[in-house]
């Protein structure tokens, strides 16, 4: 009984919003089709079930759509953007929500006006809304910021996009992810985040944190998805010899083992070690190294900087040009890497963050929420599949003509059998001749 009262009241609010709209100005056929029950319900939910505020907001959205021509935008206007994959629908997630990907370059605003970008954004969002199923009313946005070098330029683009989505597509955004932004973007985003309406639904993530999260290794075949980090195992397989490659994250050095006279090498063992024995060291860049098969395995290796004694040959001859016979070089104290203290200018929240045990931070929660959408970010762009998602008239003139041709296609009829009686007469004649013979 209580649910019926709530539904009846909710239905009254929807009709009250429509009545208020008709009172201000009559609705056209397209506007009346746009203001269906689901649309009015979203505006009511966004405005706190206030009929007056929802009607005012909906009237502003209808006027904006009429000004920008949202009902007349077609794909023929964005042929260059569609071929380059600037904005497209990558697919649907597990909840059947469309996933919209934006791969806008930093030079795009220089050669295109703001109005053209807004029309491209509206066209992409209209395609996303058109390909939604009956029980889905939200979409997901993925912003690929790796093409931007300026943090402020990308922040202006992001804030403008989120404002359009918040003002003219209320209740449509499920989540928005900013992927690989410039280095200073996090600092600027913390400053403007309290003033952005959809900031709670927006997360900033890094794609390099998900290198080993996918079981399918086919993504590494694409240049944009391949990691720039150095993999020690890959270097070992590439060289095919243990102890001749560097596992340093800064340098990768391969030294041939043909020449046995190597006056420069790194060693942390006493002089009693054999010529072909493996040097035991804690540095990952010197694993499997021998004094006679490597010169310098890592110029940034901690073992190279923290060597206690100069290497000496078995005969007692020093192997460095600056070492003198009988002169002992004083050993430098070993320095361990020090954990940097949190800087107030870098992250003020680190000084006041008190997290309970077992409670994940906001960054960890954002990374976990982005994991289901990682496959859409790494999936290559396919223009044909994206155009297939465009329903008429969004698909352009080709889609409109093709749809009309399908509707007016004549029904195929079975072929008529001509001269059926003549064929029967010839068959009887041949049977008569066969009987006479």
Tab-separated table of N, CA and C in Angstrom, residues 122-214:
chain	number	residue	atom	x	y	z
A	122	UNK	N	28.408	16.408	-28.180
A	122	UNK	CA	26.974	16.124	-28.174
A	122	UNK	C	26.656	14.951	-29.103
A	123	UNK	N	27.296	14.904	-30.254
A	123	UNK	CA	27.060	13.792	-31.180
A	123	UNK	C	27.476	12.461	-30.553
A	124	UNK	N	28.642	12.438	-29.888
A	124	UNK	CA	29.108	11.193	-29.269
A	124	UNK	C	28.180	10.754	-28.145
A	125	UNK	N	27.728	11.701	-27.335
A	125	UNK	CA	26.831	11.359	-26.241
A	125	UNK	C	25.459	10.922	-26.755
A	126	UNK	N	25.016	11.516	-27.849
A	126	UNK	CA	23.735	11.099	-28.425
A	126	UNK	C	23.819	9.676	-28.983
A	127	UNK	N	24.970	9.338	-29.559
A	127	UNK	CA	25.156	7.960	-30.027
A	127	UNK	C	25.154	6.996	-28.844
A	128	UNK	N	25.793	7.406	-27.741
A	128	UNK	CA	25.817	6.555	-26.543
A	128	UNK	C	24.414	6.365	-25.976
A	129	UNK	N	23.607	7.429	-25.963
A	129	UNK	CA	22.236	7.325	-25.458
A	129	UNK	C	21.382	6.473	-26.388
A	130	UNK	N	21.615	6.604	-27.693
A	130	UNK	CA	20.797	5.854	-28.650
A	130	UNK	C	21.069	4.352	-28.599
A	131	UNK	N	22.305	3.956	-28.249
A	131	UNK	CA	22.624	2.528	-28.224
A	131	UNK	C	22.424	1.906	-26.843
A	132	UNK	N	21.748	2.618	-25.939
A	132	UNK	CA	21.438	2.052	-24.625
A	132	UNK	C	20.259	1.090	-24.736
A	133	UNK	N	20.257	0.120	-23.861
A	133	UNK	CA	19.123	-0.797	-23.800
A	133	UNK	C	17.962	-0.150	-23.038
A	134	UNK	N	16.906	-0.880	-22.855
A	134	UNK	CA	15.685	-0.289	-22.283
A	134	UNK	C	15.855	0.052	-20.814
A	135	UNK	N	16.581	-0.764	-20.075
A	135	UNK	CA	16.688	-0.580	-18.633
A	135	UNK	C	18.009	0.071	-18.219
A	136	UNK	N	18.704	0.728	-19.144
A	136	UNK	CA	19.984	1.401	-18.861
A	136	UNK	C	19.825	2.868	-19.213
A	137	UNK	N	20.290	3.735	-18.331
A	137	UNK	CA	20.191	5.175	-18.576
A	137	UNK	C	21.474	5.920	-18.234
A	138	UNK	N	22.613	5.236	-18.118
A	138	UNK	CA	23.877	5.885	-17.782
A	138	UNK	C	24.988	5.385	-18.700
A	139	UNK	N	26.053	6.177	-18.790
A	139	UNK	CA	27.224	5.800	-19.574
A	139	UNK	C	28.488	6.075	-18.761
A	140	UNK	N	29.618	5.595	-19.280
A	140	UNK	CA	30.930	5.728	-18.646
A	140	UNK	C	31.841	6.490	-19.604
A	141	UNK	N	32.613	7.434	-19.065
A	141	UNK	CA	33.525	8.249	-19.866
A	141	UNK	C	34.969	7.899	-19.512
A	142	UNK	N	35.805	7.706	-20.541
A	142	UNK	CA	37.238	7.460	-20.387
A	142	UNK	C	37.986	8.544	-21.144
A	143	UNK	N	38.763	9.355	-20.424
A	143	UNK	CA	39.541	10.441	-21.019
A	143	UNK	C	41.003	10.007	-21.086
A	144	UNK	N	41.513	9.819	-22.290
A	144	UNK	CA	42.919	9.480	-22.474
A	144	UNK	C	43.709	10.789	-22.555
A	145	UNK	N	44.409	11.122	-21.468
A	145	UNK	CA	45.156	12.391	-21.377
A	145	UNK	C	46.614	12.233	-21.724
A	146	UNK	N	47.013	11.103	-22.285
A	146	UNK	CA	48.431	10.904	-22.593
A	146	UNK	C	48.907	11.752	-23.756
A	147	UNK	N	48.006	12.311	-24.556
A	147	UNK	CA	48.398	13.159	-25.664
A	147	UNK	C	48.647	14.603	-25.244
A	148	UNK	N	48.364	14.948	-24.013
A	148	UNK	CA	48.503	16.321	-23.544
A	148	UNK	C	49.824	16.487	-22.803
A	149	UNK	N	50.503	17.583	-23.080
A	149	UNK	CA	51.711	17.962	-22.342
A	149	UNK	C	51.442	19.052	-21.325
A	150	UNK	N	50.384	19.818	-21.534
A	150	UNK	CA	50.027	20.903	-20.631
A	150	UNK	C	48.887	20.444	-19.730
A	151	UNK	N	49.111	20.537	-18.423
A	151	UNK	CA	48.077	20.124	-17.470
A	151	UNK	C	46.911	21.100	-17.469
A	152	UNK	N	47.180	22.388	-17.610
A	152	UNK	CA	46.106	23.384	-17.595
A	152	UNK	C	45.211	23.257	-18.826
A	153	UNK	N	45.808	22.953	-19.989
A	153	UNK	CA	44.988	22.795	-21.202
A	153	UNK	C	44.038	21.610	-21.069
A	154	UNK	N	44.534	20.510	-20.545
A	154	UNK	CA	43.649	19.360	-20.375
A	154	UNK	C	42.615	19.602	-19.284
A	155	UNK	N	42.977	20.331	-18.244
A	155	UNK	CA	42.012	20.625	-17.180
A	155	UNK	C	40.857	21.469	-17.718
A	156	UNK	N	41.152	22.444	-18.570
A	156	UNK	CA	40.081	23.253	-19.169
A	156	UNK	C	39.158	22.394	-20.026
A	157	UNK	N	39.749	21.472	-20.790
A	157	UNK	CA	38.929	20.590	-21.617
A	157	UNK	C	38.067	19.669	-20.761
A	158	UNK	N	38.646	19.138	-19.703
A	158	UNK	CA	37.899	18.218	-18.836
A	158	UNK	C	36.760	18.926	-18.109
A	159	UNK	N	37.036	20.096	-17.569
A	159	UNK	CA	35.998	20.820	-16.835
A	159	UNK	C	34.864	21.252	-17.754
A	160	UNK	N	35.187	21.653	-18.978
A	160	UNK	CA	34.130	22.002	-19.920
A	160	UNK	C	33.261	20.812	-20.288
A	161	UNK	N	33.887	19.650	-20.462
A	161	UNK	CA	33.123	18.446	-20.791
A	161	UNK	C	32.225	18.021	-19.639
A	162	UNK	N	32.780	18.021	-18.423
A	162	UNK	CA	31.976	17.626	-17.258
A	162	UNK	C	30.834	18.609	-16.994
A	163	UNK	N	31.047	19.875	-17.294
A	163	UNK	CA	29.966	20.855	-17.093
A	163	UNK	C	28.820	20.615	-18.070
A	164	UNK	N	29.147	20.306	-19.333
A	164	UNK	CA	28.101	20.008	-20.312
A	164	UNK	C	27.328	18.749	-19.916
A	165	UNK	N	28.046	17.739	-19.446
A	165	UNK	CA	27.370	16.506	-19.030
A	165	UNK	C	26.480	16.756	-17.816
A	166	UNK	N	26.957	17.565	-16.865
A	166	UNK	CA	26.176	17.828	-15.651
A	166	UNK	C	24.962	18.703	-15.930
A	167	UNK	N	25.093	19.676	-16.822
A	167	UNK	CA	23.996	20.621	-17.059
A	167	UNK	C	22.951	20.091	-18.034
A	168	UNK	N	23.403	19.404	-19.092
A	168	UNK	CA	22.481	19.040	-20.170
A	168	UNK	C	22.250	17.539	-20.288
A	169	UNK	N	22.983	16.736	-19.498
A	169	UNK	CA	22.737	15.297	-19.435
A	169	UNK	C	22.705	14.859	-17.970
A	170	UNK	N	21.782	15.421	-17.190
A	170	UNK	CA	21.781	15.105	-15.751
A	170	UNK	C	21.392	13.658	-15.486
A	171	UNK	N	22.089	13.046	-14.543
A	171	UNK	CA	21.808	11.668	-14.183
A	171	UNK	C	22.302	10.635	-15.166
A	172	UNK	N	23.053	11.054	-16.185
A	172	UNK	CA	23.521	10.124	-17.212
A	172	UNK	C	24.901	9.536	-16.901
A	173	UNK	N	25.734	10.244	-16.162
A	173	UNK	CA	27.112	9.811	-15.940
A	173	UNK	C	27.176	8.828	-14.781
A	174	UNK	N	27.740	7.659	-15.064
A	174	UNK	CA	27.998	6.661	-14.020
A	174	UNK	C	29.378	6.867	-13.403
A	175	UNK	N	30.427	6.825	-14.209
A	175	UNK	CA	31.790	7.080	-13.765
A	175	UNK	C	32.564	7.738	-14.891
A	176	UNK	N	33.555	8.539	-14.510
A	176	UNK	CA	34.475	9.167	-15.467
A	176	UNK	C	35.896	8.931	-14.979
A	177	UNK	N	36.784	8.529	-15.887
A	177	UNK	CA	38.161	8.213	-15.539
A	177	UNK	C	39.105	9.052	-16.393
A	178	UNK	N	40.064	9.678	-15.739
A	178	UNK	CA	41.127	10.421	-16.408
A	178	UNK	C	42.368	9.538	-16.378
A	179	UNK	N	42.874	9.155	-17.549
A	179	UNK	CA	43.935	8.162	-17.658
A	179	UNK	C	45.214	8.838	-18.134
A	180	UNK	N	46.291	8.636	-17.399
A	180	UNK	CA	47.636	9.135	-17.733
A	180	UNK	C	47.637	10.645	-17.986
A	181	UNK	N	47.233	11.453	-17.003
A	181	UNK	CA	47.265	12.910	-17.206
A	181	UNK	C	48.689	13.439	-17.077
A	182	UNK	N	48.928	14.711	-17.433
A	182	UNK	CA	50.256	15.315	-17.217
A	182	UNK	C	50.626	15.344	-15.739
A	183	UNK	N	51.899	15.622	-15.487
A	183	UNK	CA	52.421	15.484	-14.125
A	183	UNK	C	51.781	16.470	-13.152
A	184	UNK	N	51.522	17.681	-13.587
A	184	UNK	CA	50.967	18.696	-12.692
A	184	UNK	C	49.445	18.682	-12.625
A	185	UNK	N	48.809	17.754	-13.318
A	185	UNK	CA	47.349	17.749	-13.315
A	185	UNK	C	46.785	17.413	-11.943
A	186	UNK	N	47.412	16.504	-11.209
A	186	UNK	CA	46.897	16.118	-9.890
A	186	UNK	C	46.873	17.300	-8.937
A	187	UNK	N	47.888	18.157	-9.027
A	187	UNK	CA	47.915	19.342	-8.158
A	187	UNK	C	46.793	20.299	-8.518
A	188	UNK	N	46.584	20.544	-9.816
A	188	UNK	CA	45.511	21.450	-10.240
A	188	UNK	C	44.134	20.843	-9.958
A	189	UNK	N	44.015	19.537	-10.106
A	189	UNK	CA	42.721	18.897	-9.885
A	189	UNK	C	42.307	18.965	-8.418
A	190	UNK	N	43.261	18.852	-7.511
A	190	UNK	CA	42.928	18.977	-6.092
A	190	UNK	C	42.415	20.365	-5.758
A	191	UNK	N	42.869	21.367	-6.490
A	191	UNK	CA	42.403	22.726	-6.220
A	191	UNK	C	41.007	23.013	-6.732
A	192	UNK	N	40.653	22.454	-7.887
A	192	UNK	CA	39.345	22.743	-8.488
A	192	UNK	C	38.319	21.654	-8.201
A	193	UNK	N	38.730	20.567	-7.599
A	193	UNK	CA	37.810	19.453	-7.365
A	193	UNK	C	36.596	19.839	-6.534
A	194	UNK	N	36.722	20.644	-5.477
A	194	UNK	CA	35.518	20.993	-4.698
A	194	UNK	C	34.488	21.802	-5.468
A	195	UNK	N	34.877	22.406	-6.594
A	195	UNK	CA	33.957	23.269	-7.344
A	195	UNK	C	33.370	22.568	-8.567
A	196	UNK	N	33.710	21.315	-8.802
A	196	UNK	CA	33.179	20.565	-9.942
A	196	UNK	C	32.026	19.687	-9.450
A	197	UNK	N	30.898	19.772	-10.140
A	197	UNK	CA	29.702	19.046	-9.687
A	197	UNK	C	29.865	17.542	-9.777
A	198	UNK	N	30.517	17.062	-10.833
A	198	UNK	CA	30.690	15.627	-11.035
A	198	UNK	C	32.056	15.129	-10.568
A	199	UNK	N	32.665	15.840	-9.613
A	199	UNK	CA	33.989	15.432	-9.135
A	199	UNK	C	33.945	14.117	-8.378
A	200	UNK	N	32.850	13.839	-7.700
A	200	UNK	CA	32.753	12.588	-6.941
A	200	UNK	C	32.716	11.359	-7.847
A	201	UNK	N	32.264	11.533	-9.076
A	201	UNK	CA	32.204	10.422	-10.024
A	201	UNK	C	33.413	10.372	-10.943
A	202	UNK	N	34.405	11.239	-10.734
A	202	UNK	CA	35.590	11.319	-11.584
A	202	UNK	C	36.800	10.800	-10.826
A	203	UNK	N	37.595	9.950	-11.467
A	203	UNK	CA	38.783	9.350	-10.858
A	203	UNK	C	39.967	9.536	-11.796
A	204	UNK	N	41.151	9.660	-11.217
A	204	UNK	CA	42.400	9.822	-11.958
A	204	UNK	C	43.227	8.560	-11.743
A	205	UNK	N	43.580	7.871	-12.823
A	205	UNK	CA	44.316	6.609	-12.738
A	205	UNK	C	45.479	6.651	-13.726
A	206	UNK	N	46.398	5.697	-13.551
A	206	UNK	CA	47.559	5.537	-14.426
A	206	UNK	C	47.503	4.146	-15.031
A	207	UNK	N	47.653	4.066	-16.346
A	207	UNK	CA	47.543	2.778	-17.019
A	207	UNK	C	48.719	1.865	-16.730
A	208	UNK	N	49.873	2.409	-16.331
A	208	UNK	CA	51.037	1.576	-16.040
A	208	UNK	C	50.860	0.761	-14.769
A	209	UNK	N	49.875	1.106	-13.945
A	209	UNK	CA	49.616	0.321	-12.731
A	209	UNK	C	48.875	-0.972	-13.020
A	210	UNK	N	48.462	-1.173	-14.268
A	210	UNK	CA	47.667	-2.356	-14.619
A	210	UNK	C	48.372	-3.185	-15.682
A	211	UNK	N	49.714	-3.229	-15.641
A	211	UNK	CA	50.453	-3.964	-16.663
A	211	UNK	C	50.174	-5.460	-16.594
A	212	UNK	N	50.164	-6.011	-15.397
A	212	UNK	CA	50.020	-7.452	-15.212
A	212	UNK	C	48.618	-7.855	-14.813
A	213	UNK	N	47.626	-6.980	-15.027
A	213	UNK	CA	46.271	-7.283	-14.572
A	213	UNK	C	45.483	-8.085	-15.583
A	214	UNK	N	45.886	-8.071	-16.856
A	214	UNK	CA	45.138	-8.766	-17.894
A	214	UNK	C	45.820	-10.081	-18.236
